[in-house]
Short mmCIF file of N, CA and C in Angstrom, two decimals:
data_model
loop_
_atom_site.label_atom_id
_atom_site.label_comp_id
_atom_site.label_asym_id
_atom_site.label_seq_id
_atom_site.Cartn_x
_atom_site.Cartn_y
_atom_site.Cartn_z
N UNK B 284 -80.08 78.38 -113.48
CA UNK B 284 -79.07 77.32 -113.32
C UNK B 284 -79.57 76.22 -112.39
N UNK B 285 -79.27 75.04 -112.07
CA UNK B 285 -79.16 74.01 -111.64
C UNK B 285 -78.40 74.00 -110.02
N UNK B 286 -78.36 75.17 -109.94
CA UNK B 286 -77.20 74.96 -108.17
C UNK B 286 -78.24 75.76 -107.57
N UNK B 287 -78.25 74.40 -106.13
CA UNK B 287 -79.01 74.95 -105.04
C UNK B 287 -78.27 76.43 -104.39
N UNK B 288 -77.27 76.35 -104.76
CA UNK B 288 -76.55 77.46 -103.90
C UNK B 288 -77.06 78.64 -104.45
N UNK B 289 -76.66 78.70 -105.77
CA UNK B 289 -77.09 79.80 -106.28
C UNK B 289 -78.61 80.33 -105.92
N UNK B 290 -79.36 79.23 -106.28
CA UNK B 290 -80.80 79.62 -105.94
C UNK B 290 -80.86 80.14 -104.49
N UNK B 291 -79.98 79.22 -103.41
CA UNK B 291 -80.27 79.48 -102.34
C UNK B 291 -79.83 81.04 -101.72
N UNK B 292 -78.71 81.72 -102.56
CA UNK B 292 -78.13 83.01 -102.02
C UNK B 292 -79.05 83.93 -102.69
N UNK B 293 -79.34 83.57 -103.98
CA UNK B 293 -80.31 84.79 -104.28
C UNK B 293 -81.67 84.80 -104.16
N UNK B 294 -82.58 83.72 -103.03
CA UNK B 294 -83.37 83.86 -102.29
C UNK B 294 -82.93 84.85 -100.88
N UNK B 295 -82.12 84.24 -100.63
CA UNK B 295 -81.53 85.26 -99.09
C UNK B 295 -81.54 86.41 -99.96
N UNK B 296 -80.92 87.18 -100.57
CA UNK B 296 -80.82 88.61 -101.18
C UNK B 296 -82.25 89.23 -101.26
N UNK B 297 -83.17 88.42 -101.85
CA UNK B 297 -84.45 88.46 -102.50
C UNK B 297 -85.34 89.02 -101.23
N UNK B 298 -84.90 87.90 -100.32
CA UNK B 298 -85.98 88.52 -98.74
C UNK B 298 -85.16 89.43 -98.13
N UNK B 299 -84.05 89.74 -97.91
CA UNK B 299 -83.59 90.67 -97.62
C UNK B 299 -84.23 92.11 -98.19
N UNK B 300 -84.38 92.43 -99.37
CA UNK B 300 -84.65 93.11 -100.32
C UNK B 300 -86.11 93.21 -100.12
N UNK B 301 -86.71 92.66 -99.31
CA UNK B 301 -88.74 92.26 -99.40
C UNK B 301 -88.94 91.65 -100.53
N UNK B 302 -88.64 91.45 -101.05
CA UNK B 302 -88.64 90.18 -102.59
C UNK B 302 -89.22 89.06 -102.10
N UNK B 303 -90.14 88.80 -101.41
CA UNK B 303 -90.94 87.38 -100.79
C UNK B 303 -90.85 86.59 -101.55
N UNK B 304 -91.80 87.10 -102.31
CA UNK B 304 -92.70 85.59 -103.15
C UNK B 304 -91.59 85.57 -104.68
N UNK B 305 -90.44 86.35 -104.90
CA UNK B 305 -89.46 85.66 -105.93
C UNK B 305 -88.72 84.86 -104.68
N UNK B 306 -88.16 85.11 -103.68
CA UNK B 306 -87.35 84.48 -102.83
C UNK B 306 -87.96 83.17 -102.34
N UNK B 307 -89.32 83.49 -102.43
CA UNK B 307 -89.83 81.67 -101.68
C UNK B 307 -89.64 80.93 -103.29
N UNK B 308 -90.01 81.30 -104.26
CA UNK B 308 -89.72 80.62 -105.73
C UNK B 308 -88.17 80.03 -105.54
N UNK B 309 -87.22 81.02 -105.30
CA UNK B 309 -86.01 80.28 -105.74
C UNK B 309 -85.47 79.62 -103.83
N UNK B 310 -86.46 79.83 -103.05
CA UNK B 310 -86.32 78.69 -101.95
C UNK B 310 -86.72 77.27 -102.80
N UNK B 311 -87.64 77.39 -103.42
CA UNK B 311 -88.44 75.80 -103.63
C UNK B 311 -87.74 75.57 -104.86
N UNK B 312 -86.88 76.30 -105.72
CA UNK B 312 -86.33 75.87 -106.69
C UNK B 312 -85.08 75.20 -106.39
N UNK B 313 -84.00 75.88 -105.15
CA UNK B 313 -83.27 75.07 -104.33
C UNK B 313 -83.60 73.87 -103.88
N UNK B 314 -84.56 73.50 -103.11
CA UNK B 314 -85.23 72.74 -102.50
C UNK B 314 -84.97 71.54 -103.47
N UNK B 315 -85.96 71.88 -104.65
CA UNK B 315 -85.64 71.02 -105.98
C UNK B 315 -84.32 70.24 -105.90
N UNK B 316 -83.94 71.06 -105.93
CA UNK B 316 -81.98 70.58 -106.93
C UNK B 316 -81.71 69.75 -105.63
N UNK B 317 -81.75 70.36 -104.08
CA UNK B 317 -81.16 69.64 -103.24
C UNK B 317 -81.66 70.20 -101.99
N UNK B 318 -82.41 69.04 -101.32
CA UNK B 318 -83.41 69.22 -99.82
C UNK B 318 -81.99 69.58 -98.76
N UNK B 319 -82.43 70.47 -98.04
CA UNK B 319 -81.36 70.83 -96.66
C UNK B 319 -82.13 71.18 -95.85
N UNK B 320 -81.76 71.43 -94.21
CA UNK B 320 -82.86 71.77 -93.50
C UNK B 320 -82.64 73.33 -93.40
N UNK B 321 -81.90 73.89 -93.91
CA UNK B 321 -81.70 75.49 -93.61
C UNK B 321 -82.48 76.01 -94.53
N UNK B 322 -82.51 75.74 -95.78
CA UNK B 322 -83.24 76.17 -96.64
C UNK B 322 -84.82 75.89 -96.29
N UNK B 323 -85.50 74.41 -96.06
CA UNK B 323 -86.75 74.52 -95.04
C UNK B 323 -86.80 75.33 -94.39
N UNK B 324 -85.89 75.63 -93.47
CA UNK B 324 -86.33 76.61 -92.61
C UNK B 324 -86.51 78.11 -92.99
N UNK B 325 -85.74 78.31 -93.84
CA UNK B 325 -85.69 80.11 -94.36
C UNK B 325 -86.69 79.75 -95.27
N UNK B 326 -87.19 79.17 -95.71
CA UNK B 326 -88.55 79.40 -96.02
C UNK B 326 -89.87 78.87 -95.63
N UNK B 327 -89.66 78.28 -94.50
CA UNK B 327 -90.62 78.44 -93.37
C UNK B 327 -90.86 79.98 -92.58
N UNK B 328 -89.70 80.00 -92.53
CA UNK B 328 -89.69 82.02 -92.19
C UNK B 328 -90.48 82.76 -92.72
N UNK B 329 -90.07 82.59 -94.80
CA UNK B 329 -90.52 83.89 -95.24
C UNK B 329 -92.11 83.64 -95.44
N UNK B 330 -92.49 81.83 -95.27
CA UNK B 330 -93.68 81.92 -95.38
C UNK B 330 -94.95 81.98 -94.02
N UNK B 331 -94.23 82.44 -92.97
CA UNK B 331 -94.77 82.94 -92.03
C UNK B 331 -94.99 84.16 -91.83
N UNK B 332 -94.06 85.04 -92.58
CA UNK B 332 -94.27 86.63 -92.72
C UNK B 332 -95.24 86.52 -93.33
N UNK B 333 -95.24 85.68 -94.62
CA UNK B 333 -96.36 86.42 -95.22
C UNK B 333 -97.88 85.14 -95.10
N UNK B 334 -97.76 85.05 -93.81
CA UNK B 334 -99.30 84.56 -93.26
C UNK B 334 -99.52 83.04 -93.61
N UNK B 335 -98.91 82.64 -94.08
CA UNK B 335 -99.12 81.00 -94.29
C UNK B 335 -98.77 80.30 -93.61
N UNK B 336 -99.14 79.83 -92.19
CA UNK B 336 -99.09 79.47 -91.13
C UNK B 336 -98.35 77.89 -91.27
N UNK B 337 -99.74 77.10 -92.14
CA UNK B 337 -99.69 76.02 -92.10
C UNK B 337 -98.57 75.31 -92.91
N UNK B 338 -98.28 75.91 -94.18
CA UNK B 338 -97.17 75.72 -95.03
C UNK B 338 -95.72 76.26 -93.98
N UNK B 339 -95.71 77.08 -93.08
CA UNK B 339 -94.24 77.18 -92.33
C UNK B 339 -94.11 76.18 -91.97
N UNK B 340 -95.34 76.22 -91.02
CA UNK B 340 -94.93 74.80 -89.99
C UNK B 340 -94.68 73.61 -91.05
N UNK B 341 -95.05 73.23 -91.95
CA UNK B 341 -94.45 72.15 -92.73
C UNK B 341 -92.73 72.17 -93.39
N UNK B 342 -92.63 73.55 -92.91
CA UNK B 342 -91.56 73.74 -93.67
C UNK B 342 -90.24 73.30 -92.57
N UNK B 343 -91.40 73.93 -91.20
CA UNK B 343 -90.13 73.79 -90.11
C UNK B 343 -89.59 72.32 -90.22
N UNK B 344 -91.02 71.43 -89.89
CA UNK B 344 -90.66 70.03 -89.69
C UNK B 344 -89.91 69.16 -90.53
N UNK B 345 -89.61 69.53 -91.80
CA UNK B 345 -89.21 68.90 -92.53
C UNK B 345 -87.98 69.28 -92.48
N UNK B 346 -87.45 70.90 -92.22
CA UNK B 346 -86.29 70.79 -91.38
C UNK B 346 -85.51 69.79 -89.94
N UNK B 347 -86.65 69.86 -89.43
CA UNK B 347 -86.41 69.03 -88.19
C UNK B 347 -86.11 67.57 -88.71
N UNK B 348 -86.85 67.24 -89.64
CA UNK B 348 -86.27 65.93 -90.13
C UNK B 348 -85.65 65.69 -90.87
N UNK B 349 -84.99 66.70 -91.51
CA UNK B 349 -84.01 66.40 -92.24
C UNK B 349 -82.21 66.42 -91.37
N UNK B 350 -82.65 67.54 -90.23
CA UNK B 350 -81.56 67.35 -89.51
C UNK B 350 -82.44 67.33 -88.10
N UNK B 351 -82.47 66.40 -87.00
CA UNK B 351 -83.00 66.38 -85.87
C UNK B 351 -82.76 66.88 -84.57
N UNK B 352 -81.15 67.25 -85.11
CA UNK B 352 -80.00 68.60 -84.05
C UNK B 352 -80.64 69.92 -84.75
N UNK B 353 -81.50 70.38 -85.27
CA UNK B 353 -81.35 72.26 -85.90
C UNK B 353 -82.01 72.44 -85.17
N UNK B 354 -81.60 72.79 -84.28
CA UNK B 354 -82.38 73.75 -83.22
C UNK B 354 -83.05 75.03 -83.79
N UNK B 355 -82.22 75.83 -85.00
CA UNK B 355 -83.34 76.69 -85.49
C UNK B 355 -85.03 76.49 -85.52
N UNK B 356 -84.67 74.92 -86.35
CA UNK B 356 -86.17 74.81 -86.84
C UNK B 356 -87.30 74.56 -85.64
N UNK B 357 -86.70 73.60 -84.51
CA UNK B 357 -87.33 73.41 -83.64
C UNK B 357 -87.72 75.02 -82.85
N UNK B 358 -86.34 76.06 -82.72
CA UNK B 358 -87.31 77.48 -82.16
C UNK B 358 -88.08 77.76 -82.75
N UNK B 359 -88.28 77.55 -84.09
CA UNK B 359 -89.66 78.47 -84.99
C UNK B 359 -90.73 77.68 -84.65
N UNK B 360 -90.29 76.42 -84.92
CA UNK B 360 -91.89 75.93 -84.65
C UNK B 360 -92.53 76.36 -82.74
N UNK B 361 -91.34 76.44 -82.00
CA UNK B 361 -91.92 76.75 -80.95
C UNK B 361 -92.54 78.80 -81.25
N UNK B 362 -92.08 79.37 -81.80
CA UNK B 362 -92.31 80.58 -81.86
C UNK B 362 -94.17 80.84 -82.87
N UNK B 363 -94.31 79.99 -83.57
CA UNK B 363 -95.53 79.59 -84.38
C UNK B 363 -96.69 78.93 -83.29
N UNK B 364 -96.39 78.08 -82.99
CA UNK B 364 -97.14 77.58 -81.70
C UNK B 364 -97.44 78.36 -81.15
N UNK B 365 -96.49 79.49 -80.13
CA UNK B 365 -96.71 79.98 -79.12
C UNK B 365 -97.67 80.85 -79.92
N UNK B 366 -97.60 81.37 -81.44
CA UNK B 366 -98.63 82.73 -81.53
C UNK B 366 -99.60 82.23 -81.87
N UNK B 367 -99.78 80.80 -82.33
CA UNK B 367 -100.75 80.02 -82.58
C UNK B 367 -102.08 79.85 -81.19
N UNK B 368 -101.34 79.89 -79.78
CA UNK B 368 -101.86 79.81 -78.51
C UNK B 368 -101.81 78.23 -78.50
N UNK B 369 -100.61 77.75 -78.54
CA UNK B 369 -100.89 76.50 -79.14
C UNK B 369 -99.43 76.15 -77.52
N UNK B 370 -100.07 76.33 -76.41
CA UNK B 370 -98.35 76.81 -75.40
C UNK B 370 -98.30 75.03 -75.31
N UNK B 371 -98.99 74.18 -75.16
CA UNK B 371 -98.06 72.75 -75.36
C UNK B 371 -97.17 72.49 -75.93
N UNK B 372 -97.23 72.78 -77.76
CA UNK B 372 -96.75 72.16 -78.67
C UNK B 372 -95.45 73.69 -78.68
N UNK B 373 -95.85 74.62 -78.30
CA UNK B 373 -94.53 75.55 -78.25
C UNK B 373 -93.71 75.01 -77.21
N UNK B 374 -93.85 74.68 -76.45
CA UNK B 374 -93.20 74.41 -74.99
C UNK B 374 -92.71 72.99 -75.46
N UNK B 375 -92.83 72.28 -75.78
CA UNK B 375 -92.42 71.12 -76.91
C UNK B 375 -91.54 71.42 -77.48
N UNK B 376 -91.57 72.41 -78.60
CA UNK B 376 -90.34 72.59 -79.60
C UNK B 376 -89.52 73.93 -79.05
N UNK B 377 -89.63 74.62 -77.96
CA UNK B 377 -88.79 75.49 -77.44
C UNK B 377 -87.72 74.82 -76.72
N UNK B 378 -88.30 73.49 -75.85
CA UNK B 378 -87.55 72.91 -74.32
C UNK B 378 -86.34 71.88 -75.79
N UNK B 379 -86.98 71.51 -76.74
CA UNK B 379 -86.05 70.43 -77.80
C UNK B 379 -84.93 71.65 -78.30
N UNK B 380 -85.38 72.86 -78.64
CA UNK B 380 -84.60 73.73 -79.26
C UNK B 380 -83.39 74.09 -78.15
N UNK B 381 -83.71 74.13 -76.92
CA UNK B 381 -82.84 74.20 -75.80
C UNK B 381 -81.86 73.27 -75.47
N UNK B 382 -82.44 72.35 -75.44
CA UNK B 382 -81.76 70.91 -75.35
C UNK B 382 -80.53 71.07 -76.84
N UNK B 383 -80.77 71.17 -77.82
CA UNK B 383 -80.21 71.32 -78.60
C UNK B 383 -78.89 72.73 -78.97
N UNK B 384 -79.51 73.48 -78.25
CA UNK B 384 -78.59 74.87 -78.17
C UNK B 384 -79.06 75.61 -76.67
N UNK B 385 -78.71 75.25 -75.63
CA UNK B 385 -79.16 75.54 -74.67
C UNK B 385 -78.22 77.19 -74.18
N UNK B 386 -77.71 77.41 -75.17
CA UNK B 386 -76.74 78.70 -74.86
C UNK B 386 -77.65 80.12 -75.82
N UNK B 387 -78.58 79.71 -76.20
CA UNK B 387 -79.24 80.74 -76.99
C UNK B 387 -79.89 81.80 -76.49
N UNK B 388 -80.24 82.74 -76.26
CA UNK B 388 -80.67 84.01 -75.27
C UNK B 388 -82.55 84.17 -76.12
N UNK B 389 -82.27 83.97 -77.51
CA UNK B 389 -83.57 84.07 -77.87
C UNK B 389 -84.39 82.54 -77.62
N UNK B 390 -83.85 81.39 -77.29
CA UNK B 390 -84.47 80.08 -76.80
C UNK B 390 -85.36 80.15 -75.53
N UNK B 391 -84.73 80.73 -74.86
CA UNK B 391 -84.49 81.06 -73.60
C UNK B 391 -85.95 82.11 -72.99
N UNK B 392 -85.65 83.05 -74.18
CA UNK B 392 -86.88 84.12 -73.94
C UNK B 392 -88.05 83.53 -74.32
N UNK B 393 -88.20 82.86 -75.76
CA UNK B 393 -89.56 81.89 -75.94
C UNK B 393 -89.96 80.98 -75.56
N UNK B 394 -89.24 80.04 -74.57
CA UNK B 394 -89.64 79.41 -73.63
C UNK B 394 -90.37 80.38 -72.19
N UNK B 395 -89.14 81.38 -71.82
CA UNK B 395 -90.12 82.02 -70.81
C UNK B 395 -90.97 82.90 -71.05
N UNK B 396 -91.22 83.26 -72.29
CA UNK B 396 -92.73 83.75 -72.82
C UNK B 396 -93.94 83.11 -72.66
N UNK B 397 -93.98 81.90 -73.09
CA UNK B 397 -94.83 81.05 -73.29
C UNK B 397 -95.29 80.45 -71.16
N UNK B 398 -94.29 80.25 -70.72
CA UNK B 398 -94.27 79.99 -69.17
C UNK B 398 -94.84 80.88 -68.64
N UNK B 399 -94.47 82.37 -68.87
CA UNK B 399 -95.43 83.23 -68.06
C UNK B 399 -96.43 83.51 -68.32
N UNK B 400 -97.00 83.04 -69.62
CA UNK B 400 -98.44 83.50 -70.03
C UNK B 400 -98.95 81.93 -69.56
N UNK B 401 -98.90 81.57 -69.59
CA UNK B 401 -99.09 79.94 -68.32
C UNK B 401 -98.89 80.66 -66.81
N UNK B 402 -98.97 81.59 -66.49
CA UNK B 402 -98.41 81.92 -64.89
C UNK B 402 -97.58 81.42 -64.24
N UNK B 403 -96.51 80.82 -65.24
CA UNK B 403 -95.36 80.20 -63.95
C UNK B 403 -94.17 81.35 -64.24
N UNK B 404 -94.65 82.53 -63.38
CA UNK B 404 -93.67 83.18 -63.38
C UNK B 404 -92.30 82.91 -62.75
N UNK B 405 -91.91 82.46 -62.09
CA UNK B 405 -90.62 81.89 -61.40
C UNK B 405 -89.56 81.17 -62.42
N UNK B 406 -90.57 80.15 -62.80
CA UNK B 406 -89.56 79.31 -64.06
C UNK B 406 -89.82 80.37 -64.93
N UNK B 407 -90.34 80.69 -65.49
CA UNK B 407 -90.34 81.91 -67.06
C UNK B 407 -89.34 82.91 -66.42
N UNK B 408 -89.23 83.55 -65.16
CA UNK B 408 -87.84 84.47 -64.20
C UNK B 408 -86.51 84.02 -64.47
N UNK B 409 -86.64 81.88 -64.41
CA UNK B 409 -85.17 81.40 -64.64
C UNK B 409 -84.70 81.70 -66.05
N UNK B 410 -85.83 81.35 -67.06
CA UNK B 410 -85.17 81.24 -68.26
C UNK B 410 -84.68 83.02 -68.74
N UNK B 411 -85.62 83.77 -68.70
CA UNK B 411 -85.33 85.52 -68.71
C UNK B 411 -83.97 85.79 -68.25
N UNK B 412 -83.43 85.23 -67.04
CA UNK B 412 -82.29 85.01 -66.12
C UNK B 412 -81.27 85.21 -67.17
N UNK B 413 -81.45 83.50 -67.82
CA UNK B 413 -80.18 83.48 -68.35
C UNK B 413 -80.12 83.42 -69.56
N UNK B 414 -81.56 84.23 -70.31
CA UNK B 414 -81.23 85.45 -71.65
C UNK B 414 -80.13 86.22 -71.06
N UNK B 415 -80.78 87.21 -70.77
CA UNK B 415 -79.98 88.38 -70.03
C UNK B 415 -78.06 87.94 -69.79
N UNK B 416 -78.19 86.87 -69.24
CA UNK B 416 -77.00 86.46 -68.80
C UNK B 416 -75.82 85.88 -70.27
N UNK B 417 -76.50 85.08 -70.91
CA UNK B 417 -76.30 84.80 -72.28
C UNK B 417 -76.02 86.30 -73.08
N UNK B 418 -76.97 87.06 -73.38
CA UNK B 418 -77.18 88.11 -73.92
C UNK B 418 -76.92 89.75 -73.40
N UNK B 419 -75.97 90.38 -72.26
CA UNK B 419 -76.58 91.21 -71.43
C UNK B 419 -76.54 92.22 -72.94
N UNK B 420 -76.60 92.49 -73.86
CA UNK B 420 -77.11 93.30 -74.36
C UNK B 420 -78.80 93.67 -75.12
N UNK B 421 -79.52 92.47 -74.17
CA UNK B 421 -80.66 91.58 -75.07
C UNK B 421 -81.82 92.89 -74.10
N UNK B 422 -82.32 93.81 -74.75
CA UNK B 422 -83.43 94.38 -74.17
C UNK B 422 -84.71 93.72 -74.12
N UNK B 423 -85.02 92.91 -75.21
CA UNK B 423 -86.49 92.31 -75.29
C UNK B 423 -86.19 90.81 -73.73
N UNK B 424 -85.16 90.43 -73.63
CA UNK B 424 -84.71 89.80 -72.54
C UNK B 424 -84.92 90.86 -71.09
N UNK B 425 -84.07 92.02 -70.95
CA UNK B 425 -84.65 92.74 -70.00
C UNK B 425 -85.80 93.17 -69.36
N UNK B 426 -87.03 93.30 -70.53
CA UNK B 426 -88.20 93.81 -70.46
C UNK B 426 -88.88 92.73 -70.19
N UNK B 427 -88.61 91.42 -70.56
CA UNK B 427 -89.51 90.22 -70.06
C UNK B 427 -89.02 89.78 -68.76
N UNK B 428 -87.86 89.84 -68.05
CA UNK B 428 -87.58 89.62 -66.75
C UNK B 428 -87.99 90.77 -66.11
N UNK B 429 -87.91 91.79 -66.43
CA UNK B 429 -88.78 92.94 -65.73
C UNK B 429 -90.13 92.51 -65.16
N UNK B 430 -91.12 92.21 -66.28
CA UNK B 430 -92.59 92.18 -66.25
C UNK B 430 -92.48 90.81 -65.38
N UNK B 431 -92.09 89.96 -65.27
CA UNK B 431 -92.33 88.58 -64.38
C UNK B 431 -91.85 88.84 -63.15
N UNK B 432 -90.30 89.81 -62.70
CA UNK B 432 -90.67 90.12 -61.70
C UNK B 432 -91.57 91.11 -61.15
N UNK B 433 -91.78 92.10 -61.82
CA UNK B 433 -93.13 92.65 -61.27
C UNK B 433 -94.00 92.10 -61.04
N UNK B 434 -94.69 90.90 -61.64
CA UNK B 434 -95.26 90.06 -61.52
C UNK B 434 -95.37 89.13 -60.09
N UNK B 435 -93.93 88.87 -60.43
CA UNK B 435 -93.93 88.28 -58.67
C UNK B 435 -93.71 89.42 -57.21
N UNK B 436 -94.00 90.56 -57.71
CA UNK B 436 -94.05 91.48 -56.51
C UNK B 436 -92.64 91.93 -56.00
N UNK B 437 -91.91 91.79 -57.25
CA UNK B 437 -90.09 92.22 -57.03
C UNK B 437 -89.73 93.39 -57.50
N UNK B 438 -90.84 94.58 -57.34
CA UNK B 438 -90.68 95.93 -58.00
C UNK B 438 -89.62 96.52 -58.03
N UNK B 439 -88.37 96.62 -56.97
CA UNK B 439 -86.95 97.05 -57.40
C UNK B 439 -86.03 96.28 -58.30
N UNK B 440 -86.55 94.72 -58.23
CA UNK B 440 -85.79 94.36 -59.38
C UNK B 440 -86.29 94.42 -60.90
N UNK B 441 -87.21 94.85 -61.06
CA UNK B 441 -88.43 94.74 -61.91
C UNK B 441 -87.61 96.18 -62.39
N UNK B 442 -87.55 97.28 -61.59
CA UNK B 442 -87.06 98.81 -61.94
C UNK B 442 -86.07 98.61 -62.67
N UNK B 443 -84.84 97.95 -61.95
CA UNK B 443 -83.56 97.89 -62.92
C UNK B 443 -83.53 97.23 -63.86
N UNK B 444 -84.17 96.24 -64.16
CA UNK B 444 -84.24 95.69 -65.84
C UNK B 444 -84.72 96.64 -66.54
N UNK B 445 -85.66 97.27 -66.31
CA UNK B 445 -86.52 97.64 -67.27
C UNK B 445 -85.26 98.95 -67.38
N UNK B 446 -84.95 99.88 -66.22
CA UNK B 446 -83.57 101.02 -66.73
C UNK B 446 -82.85 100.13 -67.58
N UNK B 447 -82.55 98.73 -67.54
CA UNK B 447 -81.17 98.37 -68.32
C UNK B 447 -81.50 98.30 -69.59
N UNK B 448 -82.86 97.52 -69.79
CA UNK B 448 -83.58 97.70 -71.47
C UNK B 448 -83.75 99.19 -71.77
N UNK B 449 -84.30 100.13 -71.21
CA UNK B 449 -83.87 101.31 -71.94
C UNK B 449 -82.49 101.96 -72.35
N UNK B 450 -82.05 101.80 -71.23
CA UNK B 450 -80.27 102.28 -71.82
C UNK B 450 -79.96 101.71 -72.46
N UNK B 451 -80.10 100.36 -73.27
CA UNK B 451 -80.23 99.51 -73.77
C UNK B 451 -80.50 100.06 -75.85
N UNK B 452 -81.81 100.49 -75.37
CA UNK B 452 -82.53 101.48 -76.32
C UNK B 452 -82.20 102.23 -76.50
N UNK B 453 -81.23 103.18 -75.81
CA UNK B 453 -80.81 104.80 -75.83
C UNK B 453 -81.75 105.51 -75.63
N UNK B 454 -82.77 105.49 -74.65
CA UNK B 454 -83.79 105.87 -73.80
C UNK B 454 -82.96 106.51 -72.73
N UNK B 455 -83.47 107.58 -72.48
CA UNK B 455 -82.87 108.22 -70.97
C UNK B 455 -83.20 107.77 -69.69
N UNK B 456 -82.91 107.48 -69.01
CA UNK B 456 -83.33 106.63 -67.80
C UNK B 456 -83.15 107.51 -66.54
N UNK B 457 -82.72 108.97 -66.46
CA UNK B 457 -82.85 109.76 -65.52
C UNK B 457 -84.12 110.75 -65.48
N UNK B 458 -84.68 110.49 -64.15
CA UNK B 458 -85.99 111.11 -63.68
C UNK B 458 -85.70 112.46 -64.28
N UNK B 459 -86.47 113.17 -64.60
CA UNK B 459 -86.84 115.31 -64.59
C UNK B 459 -86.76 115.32 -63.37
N UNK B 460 -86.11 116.73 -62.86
CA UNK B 460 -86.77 116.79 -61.36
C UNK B 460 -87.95 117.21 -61.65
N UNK B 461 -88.83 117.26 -60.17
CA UNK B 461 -89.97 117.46 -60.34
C UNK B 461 -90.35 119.03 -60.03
N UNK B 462 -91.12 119.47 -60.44
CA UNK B 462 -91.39 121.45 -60.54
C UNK B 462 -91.85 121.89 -58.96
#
């Protein structure tokens, strides 16, 4: 049929399902009928799973320009960058993705990912902060404010994140005694 919608829901089903490469078909067959930036972007996604780096990132941006508020598209491209080792141009489209949705817990964490592997643990501490705070159910948030304060030599606060990401996990967080 002729409707982006259609194409566009039974691409979502399709990757849901691991159906990639029919789901990127009826992404670009949507695309066809009618350009949106959500659809760029979900298939900037599925074509980053499956290793096509350079075609995401085209996919992100053209999200970004089709709407210049989607902060989605701007986190991916910062999340591509950052695995790219590319921490300028991530730190670029993470700080725009913030600006744009500054309440996001996963914004938040890929910005202070990218900061602490730059060694600014303190600012990469603020943004972890207020994952956690945004998110307190966010373990991958716990475990990265953990490691930065350990980092900065804050080993008891460093302890309780990391207990809160396991309980978190349904990890047991009480010592054995010892024999």
């Amino acid at each position: 049929p002729n409707s982006s919608i259609a194409h566009y829901n039974l691409a979502r089903f399709l990757a849901k399902q691991g159906g990639y490469a029919e789901a990127i078909a009826h992404y670009r067959r949507a695309l066809s009928i009618r350009p949106d930036a959500d659809t760029h972007n979900n298939l900037g996604l599925l074509l980053a799973i499956r290793g096509e780096v350079d075609a995401s990132i085209q996919e992100f941006q053209k999200a970004a320009q089709i709407d210049p508020n989607y902060a989605r598209a701007f986190f991916n491209l910062g999340r591509v960058y950052a695995r790219l080792d590319e921490p300028e141009r991530a730190l670029q489209n993470y700080r725009r993705a913030l600006e744009l949705s500054p309440n996001e817990a996963e914004i938040h964490l890929g910005l202070g990912n990218v900061l602490a592997r730059q060694g600014q643990q303190k600012v990469a501490s603020e943004h972890f902060e207020n994952a956690v705070k945004l998110k307190p159910d966010f373990a991958d948030g716990h475990v990265a404010l953990a490691r930065s304060l350990a980092a900065q030599g804050k080993k008891q606060d460093a302890e309780k994140h990391y207990e809160q990401a396991l309980q978190l996990l349904k990890f047991p967080t009480k010592r054995l005694p010892e024999r």
